[in-house]
Tab-separated table of C-alpha atoms and ligand atoms in Angstrom:
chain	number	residue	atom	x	y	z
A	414	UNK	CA	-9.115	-87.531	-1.960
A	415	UNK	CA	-9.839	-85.364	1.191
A	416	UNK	CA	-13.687	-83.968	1.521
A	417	UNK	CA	-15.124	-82.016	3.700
A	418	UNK	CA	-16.267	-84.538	5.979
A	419	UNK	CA	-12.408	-85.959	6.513
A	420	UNK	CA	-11.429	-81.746	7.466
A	421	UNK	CA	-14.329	-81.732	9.618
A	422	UNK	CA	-12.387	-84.413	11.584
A	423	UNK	CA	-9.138	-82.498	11.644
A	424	UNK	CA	-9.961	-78.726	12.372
A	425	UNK	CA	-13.101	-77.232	13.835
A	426	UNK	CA	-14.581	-76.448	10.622
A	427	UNK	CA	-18.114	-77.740	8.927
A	428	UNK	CA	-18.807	-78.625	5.193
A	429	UNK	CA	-21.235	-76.177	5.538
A	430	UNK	CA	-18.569	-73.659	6.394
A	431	UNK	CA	-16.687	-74.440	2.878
A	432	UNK	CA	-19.075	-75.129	0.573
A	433	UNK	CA	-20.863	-71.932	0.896
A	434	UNK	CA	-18.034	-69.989	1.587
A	435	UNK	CA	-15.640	-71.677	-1.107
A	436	UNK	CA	-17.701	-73.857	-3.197
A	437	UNK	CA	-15.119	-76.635	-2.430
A	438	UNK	CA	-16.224	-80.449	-1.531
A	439	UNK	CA	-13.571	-82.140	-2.130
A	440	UNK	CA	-9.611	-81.931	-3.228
A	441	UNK	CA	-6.810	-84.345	-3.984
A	442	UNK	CA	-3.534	-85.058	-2.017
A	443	UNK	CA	-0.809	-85.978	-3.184
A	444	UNK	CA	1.181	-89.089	-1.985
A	445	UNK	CA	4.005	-88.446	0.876
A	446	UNK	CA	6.644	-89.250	-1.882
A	447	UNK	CA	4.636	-86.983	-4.461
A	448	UNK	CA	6.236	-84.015	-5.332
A	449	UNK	CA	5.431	-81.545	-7.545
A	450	UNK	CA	7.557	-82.825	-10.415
A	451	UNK	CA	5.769	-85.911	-10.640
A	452	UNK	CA	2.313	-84.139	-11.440
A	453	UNK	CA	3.859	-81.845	-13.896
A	454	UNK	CA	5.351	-84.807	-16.435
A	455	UNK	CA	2.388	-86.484	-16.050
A	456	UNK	CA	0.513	-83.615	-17.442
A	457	UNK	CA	2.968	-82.982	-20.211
A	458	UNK	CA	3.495	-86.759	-21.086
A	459	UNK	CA	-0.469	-86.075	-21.729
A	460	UNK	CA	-0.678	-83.179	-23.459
A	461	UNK	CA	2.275	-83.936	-25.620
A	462	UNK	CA	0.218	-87.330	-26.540
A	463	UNK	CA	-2.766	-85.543	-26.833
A	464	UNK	CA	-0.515	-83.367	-29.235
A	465	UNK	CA	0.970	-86.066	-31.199
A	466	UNK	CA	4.616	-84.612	-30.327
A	467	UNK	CA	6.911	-86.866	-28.261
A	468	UNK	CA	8.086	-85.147	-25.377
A	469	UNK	CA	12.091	-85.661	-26.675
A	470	UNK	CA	10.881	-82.968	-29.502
A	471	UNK	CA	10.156	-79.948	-26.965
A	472	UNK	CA	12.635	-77.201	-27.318
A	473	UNK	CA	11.599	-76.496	-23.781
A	474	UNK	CA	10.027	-76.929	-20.482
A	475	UNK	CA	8.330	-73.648	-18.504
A	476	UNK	CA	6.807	-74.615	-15.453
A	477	UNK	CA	4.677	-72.482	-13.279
A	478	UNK	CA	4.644	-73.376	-9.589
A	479	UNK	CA	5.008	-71.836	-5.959
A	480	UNK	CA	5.245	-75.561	-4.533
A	481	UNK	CA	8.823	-76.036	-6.103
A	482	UNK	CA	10.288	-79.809	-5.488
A	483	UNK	CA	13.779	-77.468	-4.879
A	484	UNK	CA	14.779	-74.229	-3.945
A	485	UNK	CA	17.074	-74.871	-6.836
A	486	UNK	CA	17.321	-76.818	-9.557
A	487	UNK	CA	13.768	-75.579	-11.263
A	488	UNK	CA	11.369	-78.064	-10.578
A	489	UNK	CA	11.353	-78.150	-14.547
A	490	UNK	CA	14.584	-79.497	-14.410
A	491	UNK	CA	13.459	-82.412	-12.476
A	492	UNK	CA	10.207	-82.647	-14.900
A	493	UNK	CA	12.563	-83.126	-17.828
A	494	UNK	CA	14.485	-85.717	-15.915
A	495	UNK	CA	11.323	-87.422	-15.037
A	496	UNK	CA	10.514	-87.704	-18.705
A	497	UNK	CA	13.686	-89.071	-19.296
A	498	UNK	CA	14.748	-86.529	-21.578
A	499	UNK	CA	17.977	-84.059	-21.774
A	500	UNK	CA	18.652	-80.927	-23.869
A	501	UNK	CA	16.066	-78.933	-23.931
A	502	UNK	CA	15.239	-75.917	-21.658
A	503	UNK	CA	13.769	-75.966	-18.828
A	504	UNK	CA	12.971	-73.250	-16.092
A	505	UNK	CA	10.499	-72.416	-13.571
A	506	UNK	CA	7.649	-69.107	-13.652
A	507	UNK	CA	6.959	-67.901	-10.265
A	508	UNK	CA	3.526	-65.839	-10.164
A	509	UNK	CA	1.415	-68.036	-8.079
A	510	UNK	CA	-2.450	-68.434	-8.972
A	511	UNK	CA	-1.415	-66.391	-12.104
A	512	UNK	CA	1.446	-68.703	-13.185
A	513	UNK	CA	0.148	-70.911	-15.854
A	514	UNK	CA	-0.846	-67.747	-18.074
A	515	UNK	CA	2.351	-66.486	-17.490
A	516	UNK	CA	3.998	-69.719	-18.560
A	517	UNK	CA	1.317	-69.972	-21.751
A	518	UNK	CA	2.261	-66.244	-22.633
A	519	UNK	CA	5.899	-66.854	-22.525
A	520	UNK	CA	5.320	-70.171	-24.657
A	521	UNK	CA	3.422	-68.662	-27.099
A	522	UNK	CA	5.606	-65.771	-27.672
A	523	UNK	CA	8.861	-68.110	-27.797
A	524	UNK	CA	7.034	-70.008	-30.334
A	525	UNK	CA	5.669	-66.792	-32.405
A	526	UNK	CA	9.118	-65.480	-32.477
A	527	UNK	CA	10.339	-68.377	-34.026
A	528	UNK	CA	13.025	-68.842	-30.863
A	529	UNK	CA	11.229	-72.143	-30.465
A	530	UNK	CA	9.043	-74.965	-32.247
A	531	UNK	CA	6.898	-76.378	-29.439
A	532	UNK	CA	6.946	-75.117	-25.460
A	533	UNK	CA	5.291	-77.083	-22.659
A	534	UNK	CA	3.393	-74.657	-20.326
A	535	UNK	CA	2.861	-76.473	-16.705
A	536	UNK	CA	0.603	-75.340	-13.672
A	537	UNK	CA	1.380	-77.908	-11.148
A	538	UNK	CA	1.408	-77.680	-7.260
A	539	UNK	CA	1.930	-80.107	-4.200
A	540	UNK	CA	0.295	-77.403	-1.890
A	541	UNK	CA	-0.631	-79.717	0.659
A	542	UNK	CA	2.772	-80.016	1.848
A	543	UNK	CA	3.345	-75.932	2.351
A	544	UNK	CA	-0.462	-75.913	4.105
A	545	UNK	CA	-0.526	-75.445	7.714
A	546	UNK	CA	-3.151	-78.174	8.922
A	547	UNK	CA	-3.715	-76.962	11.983
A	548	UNK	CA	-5.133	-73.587	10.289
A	549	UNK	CA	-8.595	-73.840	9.403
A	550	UNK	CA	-8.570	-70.072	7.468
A	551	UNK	CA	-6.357	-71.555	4.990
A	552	UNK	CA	-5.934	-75.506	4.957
A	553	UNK	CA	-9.710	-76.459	4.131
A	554	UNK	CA	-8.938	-74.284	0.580
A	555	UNK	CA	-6.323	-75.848	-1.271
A	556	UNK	CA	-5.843	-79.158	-3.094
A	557	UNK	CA	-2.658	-80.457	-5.179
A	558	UNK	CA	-2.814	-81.024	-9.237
A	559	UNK	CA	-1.222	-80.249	-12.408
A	560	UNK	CA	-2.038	-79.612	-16.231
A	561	UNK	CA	-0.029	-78.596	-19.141
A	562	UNK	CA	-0.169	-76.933	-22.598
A	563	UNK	CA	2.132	-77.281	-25.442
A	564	UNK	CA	2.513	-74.525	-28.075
A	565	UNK	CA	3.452	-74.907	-31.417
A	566	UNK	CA	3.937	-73.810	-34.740
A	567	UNK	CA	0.213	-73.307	-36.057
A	568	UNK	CA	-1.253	-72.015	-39.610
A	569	UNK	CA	-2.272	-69.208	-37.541
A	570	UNK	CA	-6.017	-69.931	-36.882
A	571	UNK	CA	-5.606	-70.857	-33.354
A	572	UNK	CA	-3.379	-69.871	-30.273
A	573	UNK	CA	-3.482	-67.106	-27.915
A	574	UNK	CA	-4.988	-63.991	-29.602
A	575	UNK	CA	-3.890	-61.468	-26.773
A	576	UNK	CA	-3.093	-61.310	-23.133
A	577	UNK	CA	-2.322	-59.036	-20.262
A	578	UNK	CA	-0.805	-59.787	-17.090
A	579	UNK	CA	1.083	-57.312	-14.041
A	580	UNK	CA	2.064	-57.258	-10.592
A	581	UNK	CA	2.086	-55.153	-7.361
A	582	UNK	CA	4.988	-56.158	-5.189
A	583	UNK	CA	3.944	-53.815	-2.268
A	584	UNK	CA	0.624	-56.277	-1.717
A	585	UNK	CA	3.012	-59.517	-1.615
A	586	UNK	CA	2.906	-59.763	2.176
A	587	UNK	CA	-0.992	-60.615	2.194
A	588	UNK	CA	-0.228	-63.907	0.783
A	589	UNK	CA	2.700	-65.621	0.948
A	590	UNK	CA	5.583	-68.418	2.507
A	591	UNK	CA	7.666	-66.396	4.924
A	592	UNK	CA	10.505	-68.383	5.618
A	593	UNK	CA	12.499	-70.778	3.398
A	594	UNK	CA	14.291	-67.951	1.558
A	595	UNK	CA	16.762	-65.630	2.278
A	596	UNK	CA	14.734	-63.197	3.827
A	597	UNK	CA	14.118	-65.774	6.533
A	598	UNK	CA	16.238	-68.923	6.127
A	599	UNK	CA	14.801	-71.991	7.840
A	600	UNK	CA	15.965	-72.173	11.593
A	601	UNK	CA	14.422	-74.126	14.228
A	602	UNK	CA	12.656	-70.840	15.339
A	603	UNK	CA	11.053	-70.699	11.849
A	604	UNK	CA	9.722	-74.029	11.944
A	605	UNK	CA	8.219	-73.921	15.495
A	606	UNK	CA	6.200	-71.100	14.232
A	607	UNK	CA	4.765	-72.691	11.231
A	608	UNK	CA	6.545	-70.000	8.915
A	609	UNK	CA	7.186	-72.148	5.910
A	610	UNK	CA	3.507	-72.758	5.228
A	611	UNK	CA	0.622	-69.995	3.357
A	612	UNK	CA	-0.124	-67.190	5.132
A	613	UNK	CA	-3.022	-65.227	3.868
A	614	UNK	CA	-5.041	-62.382	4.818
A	615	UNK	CA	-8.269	-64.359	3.239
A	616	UNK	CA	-10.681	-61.302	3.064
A	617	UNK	CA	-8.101	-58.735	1.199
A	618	UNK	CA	-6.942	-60.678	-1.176
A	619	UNK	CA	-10.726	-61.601	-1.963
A	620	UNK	CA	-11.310	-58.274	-2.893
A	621	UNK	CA	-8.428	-57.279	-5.079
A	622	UNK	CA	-9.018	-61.051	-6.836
A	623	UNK	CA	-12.377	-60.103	-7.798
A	624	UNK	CA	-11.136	-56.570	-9.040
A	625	UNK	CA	-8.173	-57.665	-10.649
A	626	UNK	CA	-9.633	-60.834	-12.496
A	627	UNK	CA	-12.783	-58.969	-14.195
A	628	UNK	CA	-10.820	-55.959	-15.498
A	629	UNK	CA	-7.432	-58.187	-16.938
A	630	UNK	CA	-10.177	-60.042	-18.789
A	631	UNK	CA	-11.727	-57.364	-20.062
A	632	UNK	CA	-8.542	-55.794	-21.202
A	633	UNK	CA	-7.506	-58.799	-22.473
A	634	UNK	CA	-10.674	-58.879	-24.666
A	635	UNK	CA	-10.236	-55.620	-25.889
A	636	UNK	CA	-6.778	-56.283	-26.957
A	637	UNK	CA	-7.800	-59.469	-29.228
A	638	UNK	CA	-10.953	-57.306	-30.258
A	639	UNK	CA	-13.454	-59.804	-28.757
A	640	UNK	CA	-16.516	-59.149	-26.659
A	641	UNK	CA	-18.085	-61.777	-24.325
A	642	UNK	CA	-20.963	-62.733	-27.122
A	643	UNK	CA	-18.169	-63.913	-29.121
A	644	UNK	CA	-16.326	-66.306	-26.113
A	645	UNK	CA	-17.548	-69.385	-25.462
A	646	UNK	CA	-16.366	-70.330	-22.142
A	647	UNK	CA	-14.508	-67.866	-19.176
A	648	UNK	CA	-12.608	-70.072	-17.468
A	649	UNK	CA	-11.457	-67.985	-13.830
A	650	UNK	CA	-8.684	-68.810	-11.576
A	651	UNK	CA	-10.953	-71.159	-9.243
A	652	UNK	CA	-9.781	-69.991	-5.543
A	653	UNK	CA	-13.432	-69.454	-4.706
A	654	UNK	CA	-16.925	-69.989	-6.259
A	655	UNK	CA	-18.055	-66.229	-5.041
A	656	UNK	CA	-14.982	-64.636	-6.456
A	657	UNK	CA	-15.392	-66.076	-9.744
A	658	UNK	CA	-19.120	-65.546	-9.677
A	659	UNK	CA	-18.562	-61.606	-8.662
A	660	UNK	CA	-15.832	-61.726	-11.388
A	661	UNK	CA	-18.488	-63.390	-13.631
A	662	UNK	CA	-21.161	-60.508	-12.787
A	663	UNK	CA	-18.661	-57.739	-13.536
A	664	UNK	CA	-17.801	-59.031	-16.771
A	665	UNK	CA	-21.488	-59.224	-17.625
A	666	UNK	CA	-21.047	-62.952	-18.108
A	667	UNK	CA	-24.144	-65.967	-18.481
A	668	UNK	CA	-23.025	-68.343	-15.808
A	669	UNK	CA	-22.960	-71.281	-18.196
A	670	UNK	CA	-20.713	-70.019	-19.939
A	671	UNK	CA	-18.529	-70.136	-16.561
A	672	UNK	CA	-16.333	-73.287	-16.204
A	673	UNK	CA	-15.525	-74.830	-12.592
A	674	UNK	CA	-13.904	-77.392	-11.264
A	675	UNK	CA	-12.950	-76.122	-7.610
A	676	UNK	CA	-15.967	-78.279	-6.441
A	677	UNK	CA	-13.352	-81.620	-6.818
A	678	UNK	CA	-10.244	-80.324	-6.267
A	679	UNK	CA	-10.049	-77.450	-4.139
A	680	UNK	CA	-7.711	-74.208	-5.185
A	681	UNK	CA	-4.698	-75.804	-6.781
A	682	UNK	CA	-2.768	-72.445	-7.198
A	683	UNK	CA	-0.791	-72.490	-10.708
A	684	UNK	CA	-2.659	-76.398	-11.806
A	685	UNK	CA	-6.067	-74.844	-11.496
A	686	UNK	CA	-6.313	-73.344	-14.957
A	687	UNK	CA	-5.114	-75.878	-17.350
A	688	UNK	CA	-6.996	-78.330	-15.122
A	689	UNK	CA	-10.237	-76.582	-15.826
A	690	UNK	CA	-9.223	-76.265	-19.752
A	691	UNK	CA	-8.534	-79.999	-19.941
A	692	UNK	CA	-11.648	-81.121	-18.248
A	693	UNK	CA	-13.859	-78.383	-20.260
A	694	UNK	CA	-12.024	-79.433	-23.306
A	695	UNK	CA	-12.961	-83.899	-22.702
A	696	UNK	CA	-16.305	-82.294	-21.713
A	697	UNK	CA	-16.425	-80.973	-25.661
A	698	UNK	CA	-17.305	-77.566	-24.044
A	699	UNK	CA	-14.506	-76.477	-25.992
A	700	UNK	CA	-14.428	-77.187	-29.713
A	701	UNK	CA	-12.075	-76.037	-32.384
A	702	UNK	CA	-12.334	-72.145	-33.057
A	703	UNK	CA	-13.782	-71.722	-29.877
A	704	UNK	CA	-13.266	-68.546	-27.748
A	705	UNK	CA	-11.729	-69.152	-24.251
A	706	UNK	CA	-11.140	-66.332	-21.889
A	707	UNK	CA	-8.896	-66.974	-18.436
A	708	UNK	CA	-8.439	-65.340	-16.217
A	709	UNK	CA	-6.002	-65.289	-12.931
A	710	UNK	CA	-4.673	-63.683	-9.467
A	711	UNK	CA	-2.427	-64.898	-6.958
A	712	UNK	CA	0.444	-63.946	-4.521
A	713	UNK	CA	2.843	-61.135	-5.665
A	714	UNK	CA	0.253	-60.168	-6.610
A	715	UNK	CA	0.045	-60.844	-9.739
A	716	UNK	CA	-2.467	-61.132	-11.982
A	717	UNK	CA	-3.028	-61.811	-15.945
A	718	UNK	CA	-5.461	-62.882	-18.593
A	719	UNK	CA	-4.977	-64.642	-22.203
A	720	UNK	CA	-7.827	-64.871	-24.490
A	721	UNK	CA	-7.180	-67.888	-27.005
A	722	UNK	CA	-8.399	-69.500	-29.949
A	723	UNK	CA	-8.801	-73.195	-29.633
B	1386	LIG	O1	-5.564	-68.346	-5.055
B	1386	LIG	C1	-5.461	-66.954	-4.999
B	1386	LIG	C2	-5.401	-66.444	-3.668
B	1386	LIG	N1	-6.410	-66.869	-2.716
B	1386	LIG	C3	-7.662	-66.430	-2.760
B	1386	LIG	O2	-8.099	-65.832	-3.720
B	1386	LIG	C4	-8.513	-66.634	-1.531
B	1386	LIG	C5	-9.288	-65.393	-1.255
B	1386	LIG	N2	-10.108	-65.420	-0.014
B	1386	LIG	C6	-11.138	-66.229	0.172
B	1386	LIG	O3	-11.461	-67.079	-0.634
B	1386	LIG	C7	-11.959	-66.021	1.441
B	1386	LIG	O4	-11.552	-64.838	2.077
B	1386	LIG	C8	-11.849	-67.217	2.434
B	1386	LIG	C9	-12.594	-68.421	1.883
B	1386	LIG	C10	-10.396	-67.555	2.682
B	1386	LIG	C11	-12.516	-66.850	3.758
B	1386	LIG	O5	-13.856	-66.457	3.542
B	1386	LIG	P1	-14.412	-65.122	4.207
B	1386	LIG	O6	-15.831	-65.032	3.849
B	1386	LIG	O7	-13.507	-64.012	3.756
B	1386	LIG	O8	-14.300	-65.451	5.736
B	1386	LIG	P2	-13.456	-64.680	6.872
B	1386	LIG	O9	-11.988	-64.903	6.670
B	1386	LIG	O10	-13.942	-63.272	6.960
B	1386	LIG	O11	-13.897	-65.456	8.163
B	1386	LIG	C12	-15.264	-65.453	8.607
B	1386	LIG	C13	-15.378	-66.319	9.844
B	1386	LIG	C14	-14.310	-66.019	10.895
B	1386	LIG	O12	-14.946	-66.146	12.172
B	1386	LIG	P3	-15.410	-64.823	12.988
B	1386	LIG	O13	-14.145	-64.013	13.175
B	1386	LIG	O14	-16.405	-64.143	12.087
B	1386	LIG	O15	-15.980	-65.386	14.230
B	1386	LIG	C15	-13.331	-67.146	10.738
B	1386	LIG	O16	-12.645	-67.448	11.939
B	1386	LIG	O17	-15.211	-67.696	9.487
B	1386	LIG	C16	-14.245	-68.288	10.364
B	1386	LIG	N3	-13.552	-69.349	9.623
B	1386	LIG	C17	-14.020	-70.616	9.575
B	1386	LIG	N4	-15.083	-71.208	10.114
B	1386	LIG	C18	-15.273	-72.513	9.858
B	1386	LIG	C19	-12.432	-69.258	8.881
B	1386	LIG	N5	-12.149	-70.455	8.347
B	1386	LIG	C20	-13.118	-71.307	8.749
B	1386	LIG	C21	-13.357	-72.674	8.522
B	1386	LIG	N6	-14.454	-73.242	9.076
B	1386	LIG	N7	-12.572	-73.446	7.733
């Protein structure tokens, strides 16, 4: 676990700082020989025991991540490996923040179109290796995690109701890895200027979170025919407690019926949502029939919003 005490230490940064800018205290790091493969079967070995399916019997794999272990292989491929099981698909979803729901929609939809019988949706990320820790702007934010779904063949009475997601390609440079690809291989050059880490222009991409968040939940909503007196819990992408809580305002929502978690783990990019639905769900905030909106925005960007029925 890092706090805010241990960053105070590294960069010249105060808790103060982040917990009233961020509403972070703490996050977890991952171990050097973590990667972000390891999280992710971890969280399905647990949500396909918490489903009663064993993980052999997934028809496949969808993992949503911008902290791949690999350029290539998918780091689903290694996640299926890691579970000791072959056969099934497996392939990566690369939306950032906004990744999970991207992963749950195409899970859902494999499922509902009878292509598949149960999907594994994964948010995991190792983002403390792509952080630069000598940036306070960016490396006091983010934290490392990972949480999974699995979809399956229902009676129809729960499951995603409706969703909405998009992207704007032209924005991508206000948040993002610039080297590592092949718009910028690595070189020495690259790595002396601390290019294959997150750079972020903090204060935009605040205000197009906030924008895009509120009004992909509320067309999300519409779509299922819900309105906020009939969801139980809005669970937001958690990147920072005053972007949910302008999100929350917009959508004219009661703050309990807000879920966080960013307090203990930071923003873990794709892990955040499904680690917020886990906890909220052990916390029996959730019960069966229950109305969960979530919401998400991240690099791209990209942005979405599912509204389910647990
Ligand atoms: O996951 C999806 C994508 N990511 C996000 O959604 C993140 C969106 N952005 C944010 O959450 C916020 O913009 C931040 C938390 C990143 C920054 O908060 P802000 O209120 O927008 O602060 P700022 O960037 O405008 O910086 C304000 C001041 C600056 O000092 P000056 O120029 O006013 O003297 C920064 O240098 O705060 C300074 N600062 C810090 N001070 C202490 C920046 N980082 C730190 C720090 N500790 N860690």
């Amino acid at each position: 676990m890092l706090t805010n005490a241990d960053l105070e230490k590294m960069v010249e940064t105060t808790d103060e700082w982040i917990s009233e800018r961020t509403g972070i205290k703490e996050r977890r790091i991952a171990d050097a020989d973590t990667a972000t493969s390891d999280l992710a079967a971890g969280a399905v070995a647990r949500a396909c025991r918490q489903a009663g399916i064993p993980a052999a019997e997934l028809d496949a794999i969808i993992v949503a991540t911008s902290t791949p272990d690999t350029v290539y292989p998918a780091t689903a491929c290694w996640v299926q490996a890691r579970l000791g099981i072959a056969g099934n698909a497996a392939f990566d979803v690369s939306a950032g923040c906004s990744g999970f729901l991207f992963a749950l929609e195409l899970a859902s939809n494999l499922v509902a179109a009878g292509t598949a019988r149960r999907v594994a949706a994964v948010g995991a990320e190792v983002m403390s290796k792509v952080v630069n820790w000598d940036d306070r702007a960016t490396c006091v934010l983010f934290g490392d995690g990972a949480g999974a779904a699995v979809c399956v063949e229902g009676d129809g009475r729960s499951g995603v109701l409706a969703s909405t997601w998009g992207c704007d390609g032209s924005l991508a440079p206000l948040l993002y890895q610039p080297a590592g690809g092949t718009r910028l291989p690595t070189s020495l050059e690259t790595l002396e200027r601390r290019q294959h880490t997150v750079h972020m222009e903090g204060n935009k991409v605040f205000k197009h979170a906030v924008r895009a968040m509120s009004d992909s939940a509320s067309r999300a909503m519409a779509l299922a025919g819900v309105t906020m007196d009939d969801v139980r819990l809005l669970i937001p992408h958690q990147a920072n407690t005053r972007i949910m809580d302008a999100t929350r305002a917009r959508l004219n929502v009661p703050t309990d019926k807000v879920f966080t978690v960013i307090q203990k783990y930071g923003n873990m990019s794709a892990a955040t949502i499904p680690v917020a639905l886990d906890e909220a769900r052990d916390e029996e905030r959730i019960r069966d029939g229950d109305i969960v909106v979530m919401t998400a925005f991240g690099t791209g960007f990209t942005w979405g919003a599912s509204v389910i029925r647990w």
